[in-house]
mmCIF file of N, CA and C in Angstrom:
data_model
loop_
_atom_site.group_PDB
_atom_site.id
_atom_site.type_symbol
_atom_site.label_atom_id
_atom_site.label_comp_id
_atom_site.label_asym_id
_atom_site.label_seq_id
_atom_site.Cartn_x
_atom_site.Cartn_y
_atom_site.Cartn_z
ATOM 1 N N GLN A 1 -6.723 -14.094 13.295
ATOM 2 C CA GLN A 1 -6.837 -14.161 11.841
ATOM 3 C C GLN A 1 -6.658 -12.769 11.263
ATOM 4 N N VAL A 2 -5.851 -12.701 10.223
ATOM 5 C CA VAL A 2 -5.573 -11.411 9.593
ATOM 6 C C VAL A 2 -6.697 -11.057 8.635
ATOM 7 N N GLN A 3 -7.215 -9.863 8.756
ATOM 8 C CA GLN A 3 -8.201 -9.354 7.819
ATOM 9 C C GLN A 3 -7.851 -7.901 7.561
ATOM 10 N N LEU A 4 -7.527 -7.594 6.309
ATOM 11 C CA LEU A 4 -7.059 -6.270 5.950
ATOM 12 C C LEU A 4 -8.184 -5.469 5.308
ATOM 13 N N VAL A 5 -8.357 -4.242 5.765
ATOM 14 C CA VAL A 5 -9.393 -3.377 5.221
ATOM 15 C C VAL A 5 -8.764 -2.030 4.886
ATOM 16 N N GLU A 6 -8.810 -1.674 3.600
ATOM 17 C CA GLU A 6 -8.261 -0.402 3.161
ATOM 18 C C GLU A 6 -9.338 0.681 3.175
ATOM 19 N N SER A 7 -8.912 1.901 3.309
ATOM 20 C CA SER A 7 -9.801 3.053 3.208
ATOM 21 C C SER A 7 -8.974 4.267 2.814
ATOM 22 N N GLY A 8 -9.674 5.343 2.467
ATOM 23 C CA GLY A 8 -8.980 6.577 2.156
ATOM 24 C C GLY A 8 -8.897 6.914 0.684
ATOM 25 N N GLY A 9 -9.329 5.991 -0.164
ATOM 26 C CA GLY A 9 -9.299 6.271 -1.583
ATOM 27 C C GLY A 9 -10.355 7.299 -1.963
ATOM 28 N N GLY A 10 -10.274 7.755 -3.210
ATOM 29 C CA GLY A 10 -11.244 8.730 -3.666
ATOM 30 C C GLY A 10 -10.760 9.432 -4.905
ATOM 31 N N TRP A 11 -11.360 10.567 -5.176
ATOM 32 C CA TRP A 11 -11.031 11.366 -6.345
ATOM 33 C C TRP A 11 -10.256 12.587 -5.908
ATOM 34 N N VAL A 12 -9.230 12.925 -6.681
ATOM 35 C CA VAL A 12 -8.419 14.098 -6.366
ATOM 36 C C VAL A 12 -7.881 14.678 -7.662
ATOM 37 N N GLN A 13 -7.661 15.959 -7.676
ATOM 38 C CA GLN A 13 -7.065 16.605 -8.847
ATOM 39 C C GLN A 13 -5.551 16.402 -8.844
ATOM 40 N N ALA A 14 -4.981 16.452 -10.002
ATOM 41 C CA ALA A 14 -3.528 16.309 -10.127
ATOM 42 C C ALA A 14 -2.830 17.331 -9.235
ATOM 43 N N GLY A 15 -1.790 16.870 -8.583
ATOM 44 C CA GLY A 15 -1.072 17.705 -7.644
ATOM 45 C C GLY A 15 -1.562 17.573 -6.217
ATOM 46 N N GLY A 16 -2.690 16.919 -6.037
ATOM 47 C CA GLY A 16 -3.273 16.766 -4.713
ATOM 48 C C GLY A 16 -2.683 15.605 -3.946
ATOM 49 N N SER A 17 -3.251 15.374 -2.766
ATOM 50 C CA SER A 17 -2.747 14.342 -1.861
ATOM 51 C C SER A 17 -3.892 13.494 -1.321
ATOM 52 N N LEU A 18 -3.570 12.271 -0.989
ATOM 53 C CA LEU A 18 -4.483 11.369 -0.300
ATOM 54 C C LEU A 18 -3.663 10.531 0.670
ATOM 55 N N ARG A 19 -4.317 10.070 1.719
ATOM 56 C CA ARG A 19 -3.674 9.118 2.614
ATOM 57 C C ARG A 19 -4.546 7.873 2.721
ATOM 58 N N LEU A 20 -3.965 6.757 2.335
ATOM 59 C CA LEU A 20 -4.649 5.478 2.442
ATOM 60 C C LEU A 20 -4.307 4.826 3.779
ATOM 61 N N SER A 21 -5.279 4.114 4.313
ATOM 62 C CA SER A 21 -5.073 3.372 5.550
ATOM 63 C C SER A 21 -5.413 1.911 5.323
ATOM 64 N N CYS A 22 -4.725 1.059 6.010
ATOM 65 C CA CYS A 22 -4.988 -0.378 5.963
ATOM 66 C C CYS A 22 -5.000 -0.873 7.399
ATOM 67 N N VAL A 23 -6.162 -1.293 7.840
ATOM 68 C CA VAL A 23 -6.315 -1.767 9.211
ATOM 69 C C VAL A 23 -6.380 -3.288 9.219
ATOM 70 N N ASP A 24 -5.622 -3.868 10.139
ATOM 71 C CA ASP A 24 -5.668 -5.318 10.325
ATOM 72 C C ASP A 24 -6.577 -5.611 11.512
ATOM 73 N N SER A 25 -7.761 -6.092 11.207
ATOM 74 C CA SER A 25 -8.692 -6.364 12.296
ATOM 75 C C SER A 25 -8.236 -7.528 13.161
ATOM 76 N N GLY A 26 -7.290 -8.313 12.645
ATOM 77 C CA GLY A 26 -6.757 -9.410 13.427
ATOM 78 C C GLY A 26 -5.677 -8.973 14.393
ATOM 79 N N ARG A 27 -5.333 -7.688 14.325
ATOM 80 C CA ARG A 27 -4.372 -7.105 15.269
ATOM 81 C C ARG A 27 -3.024 -7.811 15.230
ATOM 82 N N THR A 28 -2.553 -8.082 14.002
ATOM 83 C CA THR A 28 -1.269 -8.760 13.888
ATOM 84 C C THR A 28 -0.172 -7.894 13.305
ATOM 85 N N PHE A 29 -0.491 -6.665 12.892
ATOM 86 C CA PHE A 29 0.574 -5.777 12.440
ATOM 87 C C PHE A 29 1.534 -5.599 13.597
ATOM 88 N N GLY A 30 2.802 -5.663 13.269
ATOM 89 C CA GLY A 30 3.807 -5.696 14.319
ATOM 90 C C GLY A 30 4.436 -7.075 14.346
ATOM 91 N N THR A 31 3.783 -8.039 13.720
ATOM 92 C CA THR A 31 4.366 -9.365 13.573
ATOM 93 C C THR A 31 4.524 -9.744 12.108
ATOM 94 N N HIS A 32 3.913 -8.957 11.218
ATOM 95 C CA HIS A 32 4.015 -9.219 9.784
ATOM 96 C C HIS A 32 4.595 -8.011 9.072
ATOM 97 N N ASN A 33 5.324 -8.252 8.000
ATOM 98 C CA ASN A 33 5.626 -7.137 7.117
ATOM 99 C C ASN A 33 4.339 -6.790 6.369
ATOM 100 N N ALA A 34 4.287 -5.614 5.796
ATOM 101 C CA ALA A 34 3.082 -5.162 5.101
ATOM 102 C C ALA A 34 3.469 -4.195 3.999
ATOM 103 N N GLY A 35 2.566 -3.988 3.075
ATOM 104 C CA GLY A 35 2.880 -3.080 2.000
ATOM 105 C C GLY A 35 1.694 -2.792 1.111
ATOM 106 N N TRP A 36 1.991 -2.096 0.019
ATOM 107 C CA TRP A 36 0.950 -1.670 -0.918
ATOM 108 C C TRP A 36 1.314 -2.032 -2.349
ATOM 109 N N PHE A 37 0.301 -2.424 -3.087
ATOM 110 C CA PHE A 37 0.380 -2.631 -4.529
ATOM 111 C C PHE A 37 -0.714 -1.798 -5.175
ATOM 112 N N ARG A 38 -0.645 -1.653 -6.474
ATOM 113 C CA ARG A 38 -1.715 -0.980 -7.196
ATOM 114 C C ARG A 38 -1.881 -1.590 -8.576
ATOM 115 N N GLN A 39 -3.087 -1.440 -9.104
ATOM 116 C CA GLN A 39 -3.369 -1.921 -10.451
ATOM 117 C C GLN A 39 -4.194 -0.872 -11.156
ATOM 118 N N GLY A 40 -3.588 -0.237 -12.158
ATOM 119 C CA GLY A 40 -4.272 0.767 -12.935
ATOM 120 C C GLY A 40 -5.115 0.142 -14.030
ATOM 121 N N PRO A 41 -6.004 0.919 -14.652
ATOM 122 C CA PRO A 41 -6.864 0.379 -15.712
ATOM 123 C C PRO A 41 -6.043 -0.140 -16.882
ATOM 124 N N GLY A 42 -6.257 -1.385 -17.231
ATOM 125 C CA GLY A 42 -5.536 -1.994 -18.325
ATOM 126 C C GLY A 42 -4.083 -2.304 -18.035
ATOM 127 N N LYS A 43 -3.701 -2.208 -16.788
ATOM 128 C CA LYS A 43 -2.308 -2.453 -16.421
ATOM 129 C C LYS A 43 -2.189 -3.646 -15.490
ATOM 130 N N GLU A 44 -0.985 -4.167 -15.397
ATOM 131 C CA GLU A 44 -0.727 -5.232 -14.442
ATOM 132 C C GLU A 44 -0.514 -4.626 -13.049
ATOM 133 N N ARG A 45 -0.712 -5.457 -12.063
ATOM 134 C CA ARG A 45 -0.467 -5.032 -10.693
ATOM 135 C C ARG A 45 0.997 -4.688 -10.524
ATOM 136 N N GLU A 46 1.279 -3.641 -9.766
ATOM 137 C CA GLU A 46 2.658 -3.259 -9.531
ATOM 138 C C GLU A 46 2.892 -2.951 -8.049
ATOM 139 N N PHE A 47 4.110 -3.178 -7.639
ATOM 140 C CA PHE A 47 4.533 -2.915 -6.267
ATOM 141 C C PHE A 47 4.655 -1.407 -6.055
ATOM 142 N N VAL A 48 4.193 -0.954 -4.900
ATOM 143 C CA VAL A 48 4.282 0.463 -4.559
ATOM 144 C C VAL A 48 5.282 0.687 -3.413
ATOM 145 N N GLY A 49 5.119 -0.052 -2.337
ATOM 146 C CA GLY A 49 6.018 0.122 -1.201
ATOM 147 C C GLY A 49 5.751 -0.916 -0.132
ATOM 148 N N ARG A 50 6.724 -1.079 0.764
ATOM 149 C CA ARG A 50 6.551 -2.027 1.853
ATOM 150 C C ARG A 50 7.254 -1.530 3.101
ATOM 151 N N ILE A 51 6.877 -2.124 4.226
ATOM 152 C CA ILE A 51 7.430 -1.718 5.507
ATOM 153 C C ILE A 51 7.697 -2.974 6.318
ATOM 154 N N SER A 52 8.779 -2.949 7.072
ATOM 155 C CA SER A 52 9.125 -4.108 7.879
ATOM 156 C C SER A 52 8.133 -4.276 9.029
ATOM 157 N N TRP A 53 8.150 -5.447 9.634
ATOM 158 C CA TRP A 53 7.187 -5.717 10.701
ATOM 159 C C TRP A 53 7.363 -4.758 11.867
ATOM 160 N N SER A 54 8.580 -4.290 12.093
ATOM 161 C CA SER A 54 8.824 -3.368 13.203
ATOM 162 C C SER A 54 8.489 -1.932 12.831
ATOM 163 N N GLY A 55 8.352 -1.696 11.527
ATOM 164 C CA GLY A 55 8.108 -0.329 11.076
ATOM 165 C C GLY A 55 9.372 0.485 10.923
ATOM 166 N N SER A 56 10.514 -0.140 11.121
ATOM 167 C CA SER A 56 11.760 0.625 11.114
ATOM 168 C C SER A 56 12.368 0.778 9.726
ATOM 169 N N ARG A 57 11.945 -0.069 8.787
ATOM 170 C CA ARG A 57 12.506 0.002 7.442
ATOM 171 C C ARG A 57 11.392 0.082 6.409
ATOM 172 N N THR A 58 11.609 0.907 5.405
ATOM 173 C CA THR A 58 10.644 1.048 4.325
ATOM 174 C C THR A 58 11.353 0.982 2.974
ATOM 175 N N TRP A 59 10.612 0.581 1.973
ATOM 176 C CA TRP A 59 11.091 0.541 0.603
ATOM 177 C C TRP A 59 9.972 1.088 -0.284
ATOM 178 N N HIS A 60 10.332 1.843 -1.312
ATOM 179 C CA HIS A 60 9.347 2.406 -2.223
ATOM 180 C C HIS A 60 9.774 2.155 -3.661
ATOM 181 N N ALA A 61 8.800 1.923 -4.513
ATOM 182 C CA ALA A 61 9.078 1.770 -5.931
ATOM 183 C C ALA A 61 9.618 3.081 -6.495
ATOM 184 N N ASP A 62 10.449 2.973 -7.506
ATOM 185 C CA ASP A 62 11.036 4.173 -8.110
ATOM 186 C C ASP A 62 9.968 5.127 -8.632
ATOM 187 N N SER A 63 8.857 4.567 -9.106
ATOM 188 C CA SER A 63 7.800 5.389 -9.699
ATOM 189 C C SER A 63 7.114 6.299 -8.683
ATOM 190 N N VAL A 64 7.250 5.985 -7.405
ATOM 191 C CA VAL A 64 6.578 6.793 -6.382
ATOM 192 C C VAL A 64 7.550 7.401 -5.392
ATOM 193 N N LYS A 65 8.811 7.065 -5.501
ATOM 194 C CA LYS A 65 9.798 7.546 -4.544
ATOM 195 C C LYS A 65 9.830 9.073 -4.525
ATOM 196 N N GLY A 66 9.829 9.636 -3.335
ATOM 197 C CA GLY A 66 9.814 11.086 -3.195
ATOM 198 C C GLY A 66 8.427 11.680 -3.163
ATOM 199 N N ARG A 67 7.427 10.895 -3.568
ATOM 200 C CA ARG A 67 6.040 11.383 -3.542
ATOM 201 C C ARG A 67 5.182 10.605 -2.549
ATOM 202 N N PHE A 68 5.413 9.309 -2.435
ATOM 203 C CA PHE A 68 4.627 8.445 -1.555
ATOM 204 C C PHE A 68 5.481 8.037 -0.363
ATOM 205 N N THR A 69 4.832 7.884 0.775
ATOM 206 C CA THR A 69 5.529 7.435 1.976
ATOM 207 C C THR A 69 4.678 6.406 2.701
ATOM 208 N N ILE A 70 5.268 5.252 2.954
ATOM 209 C CA ILE A 70 4.582 4.220 3.713
ATOM 210 C C ILE A 70 5.021 4.306 5.174
ATOM 211 N N SER A 71 4.071 4.120 6.071
ATOM 212 C CA SER A 71 4.377 4.161 7.496
ATOM 213 C C SER A 71 3.419 3.234 8.220
ATOM 214 N N SER A 72 3.673 3.035 9.498
ATOM 215 C CA SER A 72 2.797 2.147 10.260
ATOM 216 C C SER A 72 2.617 2.652 11.670
ATOM 217 N N ASP A 73 1.525 2.257 12.250
ATOM 218 C CA ASP A 73 1.239 2.515 13.661
ATOM 219 C C ASP A 73 0.772 1.179 14.235
ATOM 220 N N ASN A 74 1.705 0.442 14.797
ATOM 221 C CA ASN A 74 1.361 -0.903 15.253
ATOM 222 C C ASN A 74 0.367 -0.871 16.413
ATOM 223 N N ALA A 75 0.374 0.195 17.176
ATOM 224 C CA ALA A 75 -0.591 0.304 18.276
ATOM 225 C C ALA A 75 -2.019 0.383 17.742
ATOM 226 N N ARG A 76 -2.157 0.921 16.530
ATOM 227 C CA ARG A 76 -3.472 1.017 15.896
ATOM 228 C C ARG A 76 -3.667 -0.061 14.839
ATOM 229 N N ASN A 77 -2.666 -0.961 14.713
ATOM 230 C CA ASN A 77 -2.746 -2.035 13.714
ATOM 231 C C ASN A 77 -3.040 -1.478 12.330
ATOM 232 N N THR A 78 -2.352 -0.407 11.995
ATOM 233 C CA THR A 78 -2.632 0.286 10.747
ATOM 234 C C THR A 78 -1.351 0.583 9.988
ATOM 235 N N VAL A 79 -1.423 0.394 8.689
ATOM 236 C CA VAL A 79 -0.358 0.810 7.780
ATOM 237 C C VAL A 79 -0.927 1.901 6.890
ATOM 238 N N TYR A 80 -0.129 2.919 6.659
ATOM 239 C CA TYR A 80 -0.573 4.070 5.886
ATOM 240 C C TYR A 80 0.221 4.195 4.591
ATOM 241 N N LEU A 81 -0.386 4.842 3.625
ATOM 242 C CA LEU A 81 0.321 5.240 2.405
ATOM 243 C C LEU A 81 -0.046 6.697 2.152
ATOM 244 N N GLN A 82 0.891 7.583 2.458
ATOM 245 C CA GLN A 82 0.700 9.002 2.189
ATOM 246 C C GLN A 82 1.128 9.271 0.751
ATOM 247 N N MET A 83 0.224 9.818 -0.037
ATOM 248 C CA MET A 83 0.484 10.035 -1.453
ATOM 249 C C MET A 83 0.383 11.525 -1.743
ATOM 250 N N ASN A 84 1.482 12.115 -2.158
ATOM 251 C CA ASN A 84 1.531 13.538 -2.472
ATOM 252 C C ASN A 84 1.839 13.749 -3.942
ATOM 253 N N ASN A 85 1.517 14.935 -4.433
ATOM 254 C CA ASN A 85 1.789 15.298 -5.819
ATOM 255 C C ASN A 85 1.288 14.220 -6.779
ATOM 256 N N LEU A 86 0.042 13.849 -6.600
ATOM 257 C CA LEU A 86 -0.543 12.791 -7.409
ATOM 258 C C LEU A 86 -0.723 13.237 -8.842
ATOM 259 N N GLY A 87 -0.580 12.283 -9.746
ATOM 260 C CA GLY A 87 -0.795 12.528 -11.160
ATOM 261 C C GLY A 87 -1.756 11.501 -11.735
ATOM 262 N N PRO A 88 -2.283 11.740 -12.923
ATOM 263 C CA PRO A 88 -3.231 10.789 -13.528
ATOM 264 C C PRO A 88 -2.660 9.378 -13.631
ATOM 265 N N GLU A 89 -1.348 9.264 -13.739
ATOM 266 C CA GLU A 89 -0.720 7.933 -13.829
ATOM 267 C C GLU A 89 -0.837 7.146 -12.540
ATOM 268 N N ASP A 90 -1.211 7.802 -11.471
ATOM 269 C CA ASP A 90 -1.388 7.131 -10.185
ATOM 270 C C ASP A 90 -2.793 6.567 -10.009
ATOM 271 N N THR A 91 -3.669 6.829 -10.969
ATOM 272 C CA THR A 91 -5.016 6.271 -10.908
ATOM 273 C C THR A 91 -4.952 4.746 -10.923
ATOM 274 N N ALA A 92 -5.537 4.139 -9.901
ATOM 275 C CA ALA A 92 -5.459 2.687 -9.765
ATOM 276 C C ALA A 92 -6.289 2.246 -8.571
ATOM 277 N N VAL A 93 -6.493 0.944 -8.494
ATOM 278 C CA VAL A 93 -6.986 0.340 -7.259
ATOM 279 C C VAL A 93 -5.758 -0.007 -6.427
ATOM 280 N N TYR A 94 -5.747 0.449 -5.206
ATOM 281 C CA TYR A 94 -4.613 0.227 -4.312
ATOM 282 C C TYR A 94 -4.966 -0.877 -3.326
ATOM 283 N N TYR A 95 -4.050 -1.841 -3.226
ATOM 284 C CA TYR A 95 -4.261 -3.003 -2.381
ATOM 285 C C TYR A 95 -3.214 -3.054 -1.264
ATOM 286 N N CYS A 96 -3.678 -3.345 -0.079
ATOM 287 C CA CYS A 96 -2.794 -3.606 1.041
ATOM 288 C C CYS A 96 -2.516 -5.104 1.085
ATOM 289 N N ALA A 97 -1.294 -5.458 1.450
ATOM 290 C CA ALA A 97 -0.919 -6.862 1.568
ATOM 291 C C ALA A 97 -0.047 -7.037 2.802
ATOM 292 N N ALA A 98 -0.049 -8.236 3.343
ATOM 293 C CA ALA A 98 0.760 -8.503 4.529
ATOM 294 C C ALA A 98 1.292 -9.922 4.514
ATOM 295 N N SER A 99 2.338 -10.109 5.280
ATOM 296 C CA SER A 99 2.987 -11.404 5.411
ATOM 297 C C SER A 99 3.404 -11.926 4.051
ATOM 298 N N CYS A 100 4.277 -11.186 3.416
ATOM 299 C CA CYS A 100 4.730 -11.536 2.073
ATOM 300 C C CYS A 100 6.115 -12.159 2.136
ATOM 301 N N ALA A 101 6.225 -13.341 1.559
ATOM 302 C CA ALA A 101 7.536 -13.977 1.468
ATOM 303 C C ALA A 101 8.331 -13.403 0.303
ATOM 304 N N ARG A 102 7.619 -12.883 -0.679
ATOM 305 C CA ARG A 102 8.240 -12.295 -1.868
ATOM 306 C C ARG A 102 7.401 -11.092 -2.259
ATOM 307 N N TRP A 103 8.085 -9.963 -2.571
ATOM 308 C CA TRP A 103 7.352 -8.754 -2.876
ATOM 309 C C TRP A 103 7.264 -8.472 -4.364
ATOM 310 N N TRP A 104 8.399 -8.526 -5.046
ATOM 311 C CA TRP A 104 8.382 -8.167 -6.458
ATOM 312 C C TRP A 104 9.605 -8.735 -7.152
ATOM 313 N N PRO A 105 9.481 -9.234 -8.368
ATOM 314 C CA PRO A 105 8.213 -9.520 -9.063
ATOM 315 C C PRO A 105 7.542 -10.750 -8.466
ATOM 316 N N ASN A 106 6.388 -11.033 -8.974
ATOM 317 C CA ASN A 106 5.616 -12.217 -8.567
ATOM 318 C C ASN A 106 5.415 -12.251 -7.051
ATOM 319 N N PRO A 107 4.669 -11.302 -6.525
ATOM 320 C CA PRO A 107 4.462 -11.258 -5.085
ATOM 321 C C PRO A 107 3.815 -12.522 -4.548
ATOM 322 N N GLU A 108 4.252 -12.907 -3.375
ATOM 323 C CA GLU A 108 3.692 -14.050 -2.658
ATOM 324 C C GLU A 108 3.310 -13.574 -1.266
ATOM 325 N N CYS A 109 2.053 -13.213 -1.121
ATOM 326 C CA CYS A 109 1.567 -12.643 0.130
ATOM 327 C C CYS A 109 0.440 -13.501 0.669
ATOM 328 N N ASN A 110 0.448 -13.671 1.977
ATOM 329 C CA ASN A 110 -0.587 -14.491 2.591
ATOM 330 C C ASN A 110 -1.916 -13.756 2.730
ATOM 331 N N TYR A 111 -1.860 -12.430 2.820
ATOM 332 C CA TYR A 111 -3.084 -11.687 3.081
ATOM 333 C C TYR A 111 -3.182 -10.470 2.160
ATOM 334 N N TRP A 112 -4.387 -10.245 1.663
ATOM 335 C CA TRP A 112 -4.670 -9.110 0.780
ATOM 336 C C TRP A 112 -5.944 -8.419 1.248
ATOM 337 N N GLY A 113 -5.968 -7.100 1.072
ATOM 338 C CA GLY A 113 -7.199 -6.368 1.282
ATOM 339 C C GLY A 113 -8.043 -6.379 0.019
ATOM 340 N N GLN A 114 -9.203 -5.749 0.101
ATOM 341 C CA GLN A 114 -10.140 -5.763 -1.017
ATOM 342 C C GLN A 114 -9.852 -4.665 -2.022
ATOM 343 N N GLY A 115 -9.018 -3.711 -1.642
ATOM 344 C CA GLY A 115 -8.650 -2.638 -2.550
ATOM 345 C C GLY A 115 -9.466 -1.380 -2.338
ATOM 346 N N THR A 116 -8.863 -0.246 -2.656
ATOM 347 C CA THR A 116 -9.546 1.041 -2.598
ATOM 348 C C THR A 116 -9.166 1.835 -3.833
ATOM 349 N N GLN A 117 -10.149 2.441 -4.469
ATOM 350 C CA GLN A 117 -9.939 3.131 -5.746
ATOM 351 C C GLN A 117 -9.398 4.536 -5.515
ATOM 352 N N VAL A 118 -8.378 4.856 -6.265
ATOM 353 C CA VAL A 118 -7.832 6.219 -6.296
ATOM 354 C C VAL A 118 -7.925 6.717 -7.723
ATOM 355 N N THR A 119 -8.568 7.849 -7.910
ATOM 356 C CA THR A 119 -8.720 8.435 -9.237
ATOM 357 C C THR A 119 -8.159 9.844 -9.215
ATOM 358 N N VAL A 120 -7.226 10.103 -10.122
ATOM 359 C CA VAL A 120 -6.587 11.420 -10.203
ATOM 360 C C VAL A 120 -6.937 12.040 -11.545
ATOM 361 N N SER A 121 -7.533 13.204 -11.516
ATOM 362 C CA SER A 121 -7.910 13.863 -12.759
ATOM 363 C C SER A 121 -6.898 14.951 -13.095
ATOM 364 N N SER A 122 -6.700 15.145 -14.382
ATOM 365 C CA SER A 122 -5.719 16.144 -14.822
ATOM 366 C C SER A 122 -6.342 17.523 -14.901
#
């Protein structure tokens, strides 16, 4: 059974970096695609990035391209989101998702994590 748990969120000043982790306690990463979404205050949820089940292909939203990098370590059943040069606009709850038949718009994912808060101060 897939159970996703995110960690790594927190508070950071603008220009700083954070790395989010998403662990699948069901040990199924490597058989599912996975990715990240975020929802800022008063905003709709938006796609951030995704990675293929093999970890060989990645896609990133234009809003984070060049600053965020998604990666995976299937041996550790973990997907990462490295976030650099953060700005206040990146403040949001970040959610890990897996086994998605559709990513964006209108994501259709079988599994979601509980979310981790990222707050960026100017």
